[in-house]
XYZ file of C-alpha atoms in Angstrom:
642
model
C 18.502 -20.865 26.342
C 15.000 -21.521 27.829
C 12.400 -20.198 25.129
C 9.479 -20.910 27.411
C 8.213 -17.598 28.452
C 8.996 -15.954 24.866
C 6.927 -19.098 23.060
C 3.891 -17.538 25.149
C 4.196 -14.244 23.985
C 4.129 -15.797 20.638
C 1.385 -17.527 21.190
C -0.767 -15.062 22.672
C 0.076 -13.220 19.626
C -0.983 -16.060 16.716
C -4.347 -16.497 19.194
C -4.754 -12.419 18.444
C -4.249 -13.461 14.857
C -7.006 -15.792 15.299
C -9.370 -13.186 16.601
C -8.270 -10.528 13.745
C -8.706 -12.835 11.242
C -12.471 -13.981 12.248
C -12.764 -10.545 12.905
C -12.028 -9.487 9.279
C -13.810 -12.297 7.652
C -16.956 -11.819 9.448
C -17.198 -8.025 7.921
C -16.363 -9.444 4.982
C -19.319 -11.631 5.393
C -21.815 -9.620 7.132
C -21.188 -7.154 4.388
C -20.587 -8.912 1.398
C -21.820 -12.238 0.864
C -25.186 -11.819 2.691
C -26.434 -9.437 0.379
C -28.150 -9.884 -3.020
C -26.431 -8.496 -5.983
C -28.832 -5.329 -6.085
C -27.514 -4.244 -2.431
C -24.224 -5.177 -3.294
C -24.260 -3.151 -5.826
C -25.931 0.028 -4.122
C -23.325 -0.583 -1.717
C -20.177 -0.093 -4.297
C -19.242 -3.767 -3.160
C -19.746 -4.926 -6.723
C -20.133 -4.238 -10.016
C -23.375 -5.821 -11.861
C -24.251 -5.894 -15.249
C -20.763 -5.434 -17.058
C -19.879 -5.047 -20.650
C -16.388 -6.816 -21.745
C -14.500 -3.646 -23.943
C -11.562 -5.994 -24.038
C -9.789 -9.357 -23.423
C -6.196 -10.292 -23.837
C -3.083 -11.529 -22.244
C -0.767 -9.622 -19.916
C 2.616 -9.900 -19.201
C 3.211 -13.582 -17.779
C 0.876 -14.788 -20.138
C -1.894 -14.430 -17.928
C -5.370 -13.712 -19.567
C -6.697 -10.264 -18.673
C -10.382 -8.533 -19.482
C -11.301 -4.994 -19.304
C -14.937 -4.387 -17.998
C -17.322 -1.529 -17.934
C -20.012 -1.285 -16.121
C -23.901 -0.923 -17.669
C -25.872 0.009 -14.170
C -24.355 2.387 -11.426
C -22.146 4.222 -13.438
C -20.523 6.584 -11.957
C -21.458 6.352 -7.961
C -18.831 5.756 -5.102
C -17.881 1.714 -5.027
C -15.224 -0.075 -2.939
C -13.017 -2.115 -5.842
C -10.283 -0.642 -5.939
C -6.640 -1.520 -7.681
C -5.026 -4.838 -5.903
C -8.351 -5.823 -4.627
C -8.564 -10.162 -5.530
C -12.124 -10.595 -7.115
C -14.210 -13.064 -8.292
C -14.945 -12.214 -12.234
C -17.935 -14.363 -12.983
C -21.391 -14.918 -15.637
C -24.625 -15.619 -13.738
C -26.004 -17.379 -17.562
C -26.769 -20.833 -17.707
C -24.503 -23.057 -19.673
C -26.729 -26.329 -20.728
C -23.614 -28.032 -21.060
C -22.636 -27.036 -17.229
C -23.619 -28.106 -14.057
C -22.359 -24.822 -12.547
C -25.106 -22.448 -11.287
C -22.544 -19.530 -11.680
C -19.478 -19.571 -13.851
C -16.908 -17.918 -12.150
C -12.655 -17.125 -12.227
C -10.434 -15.143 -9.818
C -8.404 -12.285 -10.456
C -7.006 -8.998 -9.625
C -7.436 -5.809 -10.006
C -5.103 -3.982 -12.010
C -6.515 -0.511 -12.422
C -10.008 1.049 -12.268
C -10.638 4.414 -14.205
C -14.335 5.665 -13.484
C -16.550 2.821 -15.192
C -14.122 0.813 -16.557
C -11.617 -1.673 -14.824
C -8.924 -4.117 -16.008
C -8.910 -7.206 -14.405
C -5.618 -9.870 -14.606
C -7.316 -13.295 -14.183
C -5.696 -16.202 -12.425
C -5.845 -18.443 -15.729
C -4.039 -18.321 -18.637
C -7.105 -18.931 -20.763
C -9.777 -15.977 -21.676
C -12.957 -17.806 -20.107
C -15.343 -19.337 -22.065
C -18.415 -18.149 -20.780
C -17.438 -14.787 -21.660
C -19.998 -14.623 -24.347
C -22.774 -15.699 -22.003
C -23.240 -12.290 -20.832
C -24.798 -11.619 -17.469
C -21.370 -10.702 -16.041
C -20.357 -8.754 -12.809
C -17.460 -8.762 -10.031
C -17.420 -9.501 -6.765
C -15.170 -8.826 -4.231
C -12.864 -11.791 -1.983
C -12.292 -12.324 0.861
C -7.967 -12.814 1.000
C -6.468 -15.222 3.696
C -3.620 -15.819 2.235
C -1.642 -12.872 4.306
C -3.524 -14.490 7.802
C -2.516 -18.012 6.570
C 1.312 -16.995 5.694
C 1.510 -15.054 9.017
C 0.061 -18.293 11.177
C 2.846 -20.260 9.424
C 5.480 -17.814 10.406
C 4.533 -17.812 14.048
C 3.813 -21.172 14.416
C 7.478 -21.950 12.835
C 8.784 -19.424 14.885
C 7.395 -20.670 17.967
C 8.504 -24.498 17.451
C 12.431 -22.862 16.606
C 14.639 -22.970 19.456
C 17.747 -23.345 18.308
C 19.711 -22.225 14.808
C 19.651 -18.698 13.617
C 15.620 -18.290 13.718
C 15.751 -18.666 17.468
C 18.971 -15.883 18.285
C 16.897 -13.551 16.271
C 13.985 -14.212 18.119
C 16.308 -13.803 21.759
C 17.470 -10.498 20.277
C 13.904 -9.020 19.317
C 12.449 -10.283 22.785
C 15.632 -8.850 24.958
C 17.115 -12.296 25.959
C 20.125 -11.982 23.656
C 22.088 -8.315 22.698
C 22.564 -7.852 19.035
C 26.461 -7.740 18.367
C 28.535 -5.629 16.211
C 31.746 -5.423 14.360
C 34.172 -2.575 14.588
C 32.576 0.273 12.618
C 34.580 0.978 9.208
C 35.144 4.930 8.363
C 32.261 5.805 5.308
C 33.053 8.912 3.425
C 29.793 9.805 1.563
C 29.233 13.696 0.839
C 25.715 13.401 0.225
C 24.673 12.172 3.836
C 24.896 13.776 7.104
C 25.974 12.386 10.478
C 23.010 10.682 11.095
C 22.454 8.864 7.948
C 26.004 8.116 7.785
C 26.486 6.609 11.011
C 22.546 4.499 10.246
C 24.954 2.989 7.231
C 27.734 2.565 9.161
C 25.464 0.558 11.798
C 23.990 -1.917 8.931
C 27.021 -2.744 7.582
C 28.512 -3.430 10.982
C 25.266 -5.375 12.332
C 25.718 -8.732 12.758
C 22.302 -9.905 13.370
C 19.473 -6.596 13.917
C 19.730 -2.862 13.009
C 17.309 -0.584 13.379
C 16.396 2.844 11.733
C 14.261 5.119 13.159
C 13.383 7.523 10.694
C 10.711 10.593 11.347
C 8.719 12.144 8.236
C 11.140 13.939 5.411
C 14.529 12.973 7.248
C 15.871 10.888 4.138
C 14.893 7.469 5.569
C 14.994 6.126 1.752
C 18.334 7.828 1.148
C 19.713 6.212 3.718
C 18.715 2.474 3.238
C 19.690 2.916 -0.603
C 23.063 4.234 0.100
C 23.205 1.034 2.741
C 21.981 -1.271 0.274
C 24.222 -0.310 -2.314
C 27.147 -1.496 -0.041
C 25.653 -4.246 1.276
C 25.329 -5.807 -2.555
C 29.582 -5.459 -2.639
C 29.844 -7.873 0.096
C 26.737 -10.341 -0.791
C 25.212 -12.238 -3.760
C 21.067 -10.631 -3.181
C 19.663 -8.722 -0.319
C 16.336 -8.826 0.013
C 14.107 -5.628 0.381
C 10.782 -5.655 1.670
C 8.079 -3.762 2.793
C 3.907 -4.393 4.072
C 2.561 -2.388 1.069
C 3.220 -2.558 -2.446
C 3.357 1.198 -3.158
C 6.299 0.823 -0.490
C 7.854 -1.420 -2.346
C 7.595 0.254 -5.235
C 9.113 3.329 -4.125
C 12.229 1.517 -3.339
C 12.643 -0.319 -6.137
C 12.562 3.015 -8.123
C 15.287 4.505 -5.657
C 17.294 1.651 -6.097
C 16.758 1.425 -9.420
C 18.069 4.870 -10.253
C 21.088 4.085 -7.834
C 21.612 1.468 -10.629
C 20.952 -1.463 -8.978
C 19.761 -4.708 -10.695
C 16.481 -4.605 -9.092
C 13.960 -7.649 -9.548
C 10.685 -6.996 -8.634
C 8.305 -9.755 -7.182
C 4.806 -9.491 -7.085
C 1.392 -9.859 -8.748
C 1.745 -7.607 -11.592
C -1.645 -6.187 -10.957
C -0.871 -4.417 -7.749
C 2.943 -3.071 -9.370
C 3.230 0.653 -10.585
C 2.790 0.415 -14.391
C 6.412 2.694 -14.812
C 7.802 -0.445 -12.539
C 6.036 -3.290 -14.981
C 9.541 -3.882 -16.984
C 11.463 -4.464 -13.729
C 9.033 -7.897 -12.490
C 9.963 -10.691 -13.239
C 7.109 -11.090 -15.846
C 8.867 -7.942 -17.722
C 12.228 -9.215 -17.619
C 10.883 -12.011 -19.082
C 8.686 -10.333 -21.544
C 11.945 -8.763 -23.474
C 14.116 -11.966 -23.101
C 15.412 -13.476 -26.380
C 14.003 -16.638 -25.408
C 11.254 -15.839 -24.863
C 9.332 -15.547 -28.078
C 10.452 -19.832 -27.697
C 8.171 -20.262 -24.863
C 5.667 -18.236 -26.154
C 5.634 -20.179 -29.529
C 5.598 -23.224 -27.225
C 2.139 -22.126 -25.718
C 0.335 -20.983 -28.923
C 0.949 -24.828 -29.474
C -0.332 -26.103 -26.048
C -3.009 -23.529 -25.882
C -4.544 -25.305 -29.741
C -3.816 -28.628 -28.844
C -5.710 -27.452 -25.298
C -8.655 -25.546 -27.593
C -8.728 -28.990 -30.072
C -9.164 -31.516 -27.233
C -11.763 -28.780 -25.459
C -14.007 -28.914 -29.467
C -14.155 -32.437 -28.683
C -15.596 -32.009 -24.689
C -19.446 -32.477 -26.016
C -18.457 -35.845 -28.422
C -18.845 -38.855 -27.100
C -18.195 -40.950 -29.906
C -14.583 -43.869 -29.221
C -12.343 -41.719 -31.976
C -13.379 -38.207 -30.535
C -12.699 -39.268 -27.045
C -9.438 -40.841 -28.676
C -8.243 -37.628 -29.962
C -9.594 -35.683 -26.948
C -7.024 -37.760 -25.166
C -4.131 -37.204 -27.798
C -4.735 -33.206 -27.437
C -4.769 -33.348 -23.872
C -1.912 -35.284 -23.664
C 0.202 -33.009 -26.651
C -1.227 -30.275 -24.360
C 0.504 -31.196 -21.109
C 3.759 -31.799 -22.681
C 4.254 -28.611 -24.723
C 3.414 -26.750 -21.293
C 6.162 -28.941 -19.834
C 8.175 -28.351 -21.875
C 7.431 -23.947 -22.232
C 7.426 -24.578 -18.232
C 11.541 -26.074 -18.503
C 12.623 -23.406 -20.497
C 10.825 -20.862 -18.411
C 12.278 -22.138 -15.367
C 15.627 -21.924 -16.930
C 15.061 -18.348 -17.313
C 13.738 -17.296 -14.024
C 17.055 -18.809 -12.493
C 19.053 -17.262 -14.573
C 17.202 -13.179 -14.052
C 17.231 -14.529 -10.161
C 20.312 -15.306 -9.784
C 21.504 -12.264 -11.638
C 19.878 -9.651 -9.303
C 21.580 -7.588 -6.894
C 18.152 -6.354 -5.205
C 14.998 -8.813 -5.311
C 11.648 -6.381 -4.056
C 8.551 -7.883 -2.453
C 5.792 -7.426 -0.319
C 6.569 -9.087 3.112
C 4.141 -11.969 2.030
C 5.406 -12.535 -1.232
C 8.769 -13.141 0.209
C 7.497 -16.950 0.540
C 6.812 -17.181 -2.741
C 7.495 -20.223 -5.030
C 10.077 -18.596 -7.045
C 12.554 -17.971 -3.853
C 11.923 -20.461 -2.052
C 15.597 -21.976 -3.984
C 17.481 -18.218 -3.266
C 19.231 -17.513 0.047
C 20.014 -14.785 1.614
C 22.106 -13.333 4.114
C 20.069 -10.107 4.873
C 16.420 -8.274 4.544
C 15.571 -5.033 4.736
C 12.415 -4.418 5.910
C 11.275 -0.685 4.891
C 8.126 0.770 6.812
C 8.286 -1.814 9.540
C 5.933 0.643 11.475
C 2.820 -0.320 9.387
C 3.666 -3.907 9.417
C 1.475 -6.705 12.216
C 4.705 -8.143 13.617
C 3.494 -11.546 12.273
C 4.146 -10.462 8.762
C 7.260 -9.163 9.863
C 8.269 -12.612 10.991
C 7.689 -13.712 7.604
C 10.667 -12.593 5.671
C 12.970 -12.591 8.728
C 12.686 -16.553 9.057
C 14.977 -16.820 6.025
C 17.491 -14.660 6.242
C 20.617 -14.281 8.963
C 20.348 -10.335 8.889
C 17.439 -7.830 9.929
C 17.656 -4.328 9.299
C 14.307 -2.661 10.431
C 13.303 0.599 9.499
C 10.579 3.236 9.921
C 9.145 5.096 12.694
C 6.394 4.125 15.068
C 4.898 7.519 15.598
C 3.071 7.187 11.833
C 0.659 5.521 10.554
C 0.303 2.158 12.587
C -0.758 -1.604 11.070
C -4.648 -1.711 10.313
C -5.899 -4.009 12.938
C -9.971 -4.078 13.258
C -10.412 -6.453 15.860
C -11.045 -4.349 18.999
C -10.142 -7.170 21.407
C -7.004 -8.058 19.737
C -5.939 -4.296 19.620
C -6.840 -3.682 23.226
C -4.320 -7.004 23.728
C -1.449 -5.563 21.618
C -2.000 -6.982 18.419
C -1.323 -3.338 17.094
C 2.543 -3.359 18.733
C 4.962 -3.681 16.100
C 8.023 -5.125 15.948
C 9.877 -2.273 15.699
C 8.050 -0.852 18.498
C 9.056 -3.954 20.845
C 12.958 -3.968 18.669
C 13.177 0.304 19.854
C 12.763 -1.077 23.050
C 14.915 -3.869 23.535
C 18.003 -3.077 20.760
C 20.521 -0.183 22.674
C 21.617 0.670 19.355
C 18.941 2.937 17.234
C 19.979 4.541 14.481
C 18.133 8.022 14.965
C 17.884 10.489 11.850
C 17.614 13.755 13.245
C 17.860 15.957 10.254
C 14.510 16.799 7.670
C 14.661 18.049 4.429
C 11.203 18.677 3.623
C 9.356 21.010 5.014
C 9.986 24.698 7.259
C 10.610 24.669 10.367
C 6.879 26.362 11.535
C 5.409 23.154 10.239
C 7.979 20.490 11.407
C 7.511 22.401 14.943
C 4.552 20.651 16.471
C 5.500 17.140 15.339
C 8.769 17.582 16.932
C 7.683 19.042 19.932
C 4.772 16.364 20.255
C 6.529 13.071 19.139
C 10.000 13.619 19.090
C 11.068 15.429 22.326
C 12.440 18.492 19.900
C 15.258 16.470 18.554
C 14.384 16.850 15.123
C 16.438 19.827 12.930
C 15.076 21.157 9.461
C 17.837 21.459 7.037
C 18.842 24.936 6.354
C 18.199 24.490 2.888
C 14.673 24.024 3.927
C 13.770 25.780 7.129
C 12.684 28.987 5.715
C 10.875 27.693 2.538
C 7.280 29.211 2.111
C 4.555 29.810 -1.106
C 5.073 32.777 -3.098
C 2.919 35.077 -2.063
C 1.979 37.905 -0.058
C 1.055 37.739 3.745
C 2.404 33.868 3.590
C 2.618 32.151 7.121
C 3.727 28.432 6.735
C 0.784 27.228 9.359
C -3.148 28.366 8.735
C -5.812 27.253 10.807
C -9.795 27.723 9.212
C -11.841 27.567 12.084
C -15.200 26.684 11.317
C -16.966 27.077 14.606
C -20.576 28.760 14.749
C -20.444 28.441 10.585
C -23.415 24.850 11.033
C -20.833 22.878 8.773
C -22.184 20.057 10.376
C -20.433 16.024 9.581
C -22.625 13.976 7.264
C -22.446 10.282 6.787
C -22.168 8.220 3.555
C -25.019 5.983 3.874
C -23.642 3.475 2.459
C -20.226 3.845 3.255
C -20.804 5.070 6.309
C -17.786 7.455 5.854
C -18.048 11.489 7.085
C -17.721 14.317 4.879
C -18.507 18.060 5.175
C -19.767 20.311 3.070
C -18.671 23.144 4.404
C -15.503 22.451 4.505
C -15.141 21.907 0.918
C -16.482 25.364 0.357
C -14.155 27.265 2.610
C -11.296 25.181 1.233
C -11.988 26.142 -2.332
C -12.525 29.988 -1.303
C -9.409 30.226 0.254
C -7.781 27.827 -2.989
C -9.343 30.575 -5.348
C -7.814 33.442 -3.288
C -4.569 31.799 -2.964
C -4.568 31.277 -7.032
C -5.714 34.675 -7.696
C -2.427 36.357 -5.811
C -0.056 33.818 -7.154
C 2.380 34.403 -9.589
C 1.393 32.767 -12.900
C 5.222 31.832 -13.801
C 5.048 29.612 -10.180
C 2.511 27.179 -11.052
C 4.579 24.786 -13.345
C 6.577 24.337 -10.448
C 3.928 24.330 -7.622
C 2.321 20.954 -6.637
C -1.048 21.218 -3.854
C -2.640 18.219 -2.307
C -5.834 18.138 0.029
C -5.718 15.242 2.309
C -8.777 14.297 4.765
C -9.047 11.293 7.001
C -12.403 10.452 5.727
C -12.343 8.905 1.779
C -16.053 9.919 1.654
C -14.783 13.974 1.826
C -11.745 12.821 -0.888
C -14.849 11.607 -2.923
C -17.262 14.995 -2.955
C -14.276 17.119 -3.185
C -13.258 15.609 -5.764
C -16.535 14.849 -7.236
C -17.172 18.936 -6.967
C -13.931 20.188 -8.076
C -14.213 18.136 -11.533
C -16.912 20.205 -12.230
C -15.916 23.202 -10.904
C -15.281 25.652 -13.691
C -12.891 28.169 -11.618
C -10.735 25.605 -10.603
C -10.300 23.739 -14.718
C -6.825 25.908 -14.859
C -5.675 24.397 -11.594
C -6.541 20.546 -11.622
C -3.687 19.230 -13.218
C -1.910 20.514 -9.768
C -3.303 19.058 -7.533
C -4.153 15.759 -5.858
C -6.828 14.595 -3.789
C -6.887 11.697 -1.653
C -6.735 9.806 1.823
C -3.887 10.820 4.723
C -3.391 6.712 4.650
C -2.955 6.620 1.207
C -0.671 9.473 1.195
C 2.185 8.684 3.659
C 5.434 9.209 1.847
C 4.319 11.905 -0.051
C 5.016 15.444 -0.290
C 3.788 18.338 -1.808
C 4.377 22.507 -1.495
C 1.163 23.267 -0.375
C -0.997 20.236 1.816
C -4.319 21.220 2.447
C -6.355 18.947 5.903
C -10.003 18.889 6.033
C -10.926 17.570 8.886
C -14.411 16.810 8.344
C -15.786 16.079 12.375
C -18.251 18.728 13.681
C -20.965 18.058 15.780
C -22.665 18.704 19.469
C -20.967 16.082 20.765
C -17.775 17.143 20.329
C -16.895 12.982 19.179
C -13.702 12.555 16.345
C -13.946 9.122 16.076
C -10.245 7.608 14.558
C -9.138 11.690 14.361
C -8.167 9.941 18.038
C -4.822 8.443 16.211
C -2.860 10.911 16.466
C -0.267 8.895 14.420
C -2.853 9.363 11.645
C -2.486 13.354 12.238
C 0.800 12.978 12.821
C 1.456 12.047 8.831
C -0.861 14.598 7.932
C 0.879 17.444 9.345
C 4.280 16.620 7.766
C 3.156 16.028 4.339
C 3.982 19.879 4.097
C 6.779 21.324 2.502
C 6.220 25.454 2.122
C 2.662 25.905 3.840
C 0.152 23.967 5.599
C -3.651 24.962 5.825
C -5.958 22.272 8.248
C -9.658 23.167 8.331
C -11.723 22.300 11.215
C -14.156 22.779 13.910
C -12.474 23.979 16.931
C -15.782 23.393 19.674
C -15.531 19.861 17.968
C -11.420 19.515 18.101
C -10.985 21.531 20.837
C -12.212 19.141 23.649
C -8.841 17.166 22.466
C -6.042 17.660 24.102
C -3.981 16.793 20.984
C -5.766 19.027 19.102
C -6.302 21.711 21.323
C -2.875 21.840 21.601
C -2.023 22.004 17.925
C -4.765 25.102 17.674
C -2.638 26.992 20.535
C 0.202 26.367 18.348
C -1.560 27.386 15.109
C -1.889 30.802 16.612
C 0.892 31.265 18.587
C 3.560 30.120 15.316
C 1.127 30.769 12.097
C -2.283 32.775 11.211
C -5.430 31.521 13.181
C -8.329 32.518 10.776
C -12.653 32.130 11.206
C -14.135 30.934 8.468
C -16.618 33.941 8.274
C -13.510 35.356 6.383
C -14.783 33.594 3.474
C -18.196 33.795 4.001
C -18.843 36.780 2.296
């Protein structure tokens, strides 16, 4: 097979890559390292002085701190859980050359002032008392340099298994199938059964398309499950960790023997026992190991007392502790080895993040066939990444949500943004289509289906009719906040929107929906506001923390991004929409994907306030306010003006 023309389309796509990449890194440098620690700071790019509350080890025997800050406590900052830092001292050590001691490291949580960070070292620092301590953030390559390796493999393959999986995704070969085996299974419908049936019958690619709330989870854990009967470990995968996460809980509870790889920082703590660091943790043999390191780590502490002695013996025994040192980590290292095959090699399920899927602990496992979850949000680079080890691809997700971040303009006008399960919908006859949703009514599903799914979407009818409790309930609401001056403000510093004014219509019309509730509901109610803009997350939730009528209600509701809510659900989603101004511009409101996640979050009713002279010069959205009135209750904000 001649590879020629598909090798160029590969290679225009690692020279996108390229630009992304620069792209990236020259924000990150524009914004980050140019500044001085005082603008960093007054940016939220970094936190400066700090005050260590805590230092320890973690699971893995990594050594962890916890920090709180002394200056800038509580304003907005950008460090965030997963982020890699640089945890550092700006103090002069006389007996260091180093301007600026410093140590990488992740974050593992951040609650207000404080923050946890797992360091990439398995010794506490010893500048630590030094003081003068902040954290910066890094810039990460590793994804860009993992994805450049896939390609460039990818492009050099033409022949073996690699390069009939390449054919197949770029429409030079036709995936093949065996005969499809009957699959009894009470708890899926058609759809999802014949989505199985298609996996286990694939012989190369399957694909799942799978629209909001039609069991797309369900579906691949119920596949999973029998693909594990016929083969040793499948590997599951996903872009995101909180992706991952979910389906190592699913399969989990399906009681699979689920490992979980992945920097332990950026892992749900409920999930911590199923990593490889936690199965190692409760091990018998470990407490061995760990005895072995208490030894290595005093013969490494003795040899480090002698660093500033210069005399023949201390050098002498310097040497001897270094030495004793190396071979009792060795040795823990064996042993631990030993172990990690053994939990490995055990699993039925081994869960990573697309680029974790090269790392050093697999690269001895094989395996027949990945399942790559969310393959919608994934740069088809990173996609390559998993798929040039296996023999099996089953793709799943659905390219009318949330799309790959890509902030290169140039390479998203070129197609960088294209997915492979965009291109794979395209080429492969044989999509697995779930047609059936189970979480929300039926006014709510309406517009998606109507807008990205030519109508063939059907709500469940366990679900179709669900609305809130109360009186005068219509599943769709519509605030329009036109001729109210709830003009858009900017962050300055993050340069993020948020509005006023439409935090104080949404808590009006929260109040009045909690005053005709029924009290015996709320254990059972859940409420989320979601905006586009984390600047409006912020001040709402900023003001509703110390909002006094709203105390009783908290504990129900969440508050956060549309991005980082995709795969959620909740009774009641409120959307503030945040954009209103003369010029009727809605900046990234113009991914309707983005909206598109929004809108389904929804399970009983779904409230969106906006600006309709802003929205209205959309077609998208001026469509979804004809529908707001025509299917649900189209109120003016003036309503709760009084």
């Amino acid at each position: 097979m001649n590879f020629t023309k598909i090798n160029e389309q590969l290679q225009r796509l690692k020279d996108l890559l390229k630009l992304e990449k620069e792209e990236d890194f020259e924000r990150f440098r524009r914004e980050i390292q140019q500044l001085s620690i005082k603008d960093k700071v007054g940016k939220g790019l970094c936190w400066y002085p700090l005050e260590v509350k805590k230092e320890g080890f973690s699971i893995g025997e990594r050594a962890f701190v916890i920090v709180e800050r002394t200056a800038g406590r509580n304003e907005p900052h950008r460090l965030k859980s997963g982020s890699p830092v640089s945890f550092y001292s700006r103090a002069s050590d006389k007996f260091s050359t180093k301007e600026k001691q410093a140590q990488s490291g992740v974050i593992q949580y951040v609650e207000r002032n404080k923050m946890k960070i797992v360091l990439n070292s398995k010794d506490i620092p010893e500048w630590l008392s030094l003081g003068q301590l902040g954290v910066d953030l890094l810039f990460d390559e590793r994804t860009y340099l993992e994805m450049d390796k896939a390609l460039a493999n990818l492009i050099k393959t033409n022949d073996g298994r690699l390069s009939e999986l390449k054919a197949i995704f770029y429409g030079a070969m036709k995936p093949q199938f065996a005969e499809k085996k009957e699959l009894h299974n009470g708890l899926l419908n058609e759809a999802q059964i014949n989505a199985v049936q298609n996996i286990l019958a694939s012989k190369d690619v399957a694909i799942i398309h799978g629209p909001p709330g039609t069991g797309k989870t369900t579906t691949l854990v119920n596949a999973i499950k029998l693909l594990c009967q016929k083969e040793s470990t499948v590997l599951v995968t996903a872009p995101s960790n909180a992706a991952v996460d979910l389906l190592t809980d699913r399969l989990t509870t399906a009681n699979l023997n689920v490992v979980r790889i992945g920097n332990i920082s950026r892992v749900e703590e409920k999930l911590i026992s199923l990593t490889l660091e936690g199965r190692l943790s409760v091990h018998p043999e470990h407490k061995n190991i760990k005895k072995v390191r208490i030894e290595a780590a005093k013969a490494r502490r003795m040899a480090q007392k002698h660093r500033r002695k210069f005399g023949a013996v201390e050098r002498e025994e310097r040497r001897d502790s270094y030495r004793e040192s190396r071979a009792l980590e060795d040795w823990a290292r064996e042993l631990e080895d030993r172990l990690i095959s053994e939990i490995l090699m055990s699993a039925d399920v081994i869960a990573c993040t697309l680029v974790n899927t090269t790392s050093r602990l697999l690269q001895n496992m094989k395996f027949k066939t990945v399942v790559i979850d969310e393959a919608a949000q994934a740069l088809e680079p990173a996609t390559w990444i998993p798929i040039s080890r296996v023999e099996k691809v089953v793709l799943a997700g659905d390219p009318f949500q949330l799309p790959p971040t890509v902030k290169s303009i140039d390479a998203k006008r070129k197609g960088l943004e294209i997915t492979l399960l965009e291109k794979a919908i395209q080429e492969v006859e044989e999509v697995s289509f779930l047609n059936v949703q189970y979480r929300m009514n039926e006014t709510i599903m309406g517009f998606s289906n109507n807008r990205f799914y030519e109508g063939a979407l059907m709500a469940s009818e366990f679900v179709a009719q669900w609305k809130m409790p109360e009186p005068n309930n219509q599943p769709i609401v519509f605030i329009d906040t036109a001729g109210c001056g709830f003009e858009e403000e900017k962050n300055p510093e993050t340069l993020s929107s948020f509005n006023k004014g439409e935090h104080f219509i949404l808590r009006e019309h929260l109040l009045k929906f909690t005053s005709t509730f029924p009290e015996d509901q709320w254990e059972h109610t859940s409420i989320a506001i979601i905006s586009p803009y984390r600047a409006q997350c912020e001040y709402i939730d900023e003001e509703f923390s110390n909002d006094e009528s709203l105390e009783a209600y908290l504990e129900h509701i969440d508050i956060n991004t549309i991005d980082a809510f995709q795969g959620q659900e909740r009774d009641l989603i409120y959307i503030s929409l945040v954009r209103s101004n003369d010029k009727g511009e809605i900046g990234f409101l113009k991914d309707y994907r983005r909206m598109n996640v929004a809108m389904t979050r929804a399970k009983k009713q779904l409230v969106v306030i906006g600006d309709s002279a802003t929205m209205g010069n959309d077609d998208f959205y001026q469509a979804f306010l004809e529908y707001a009135e025509t299917h649900g209750q189209y109120q003016s904000a003036w309503e709760y003006m009084g």
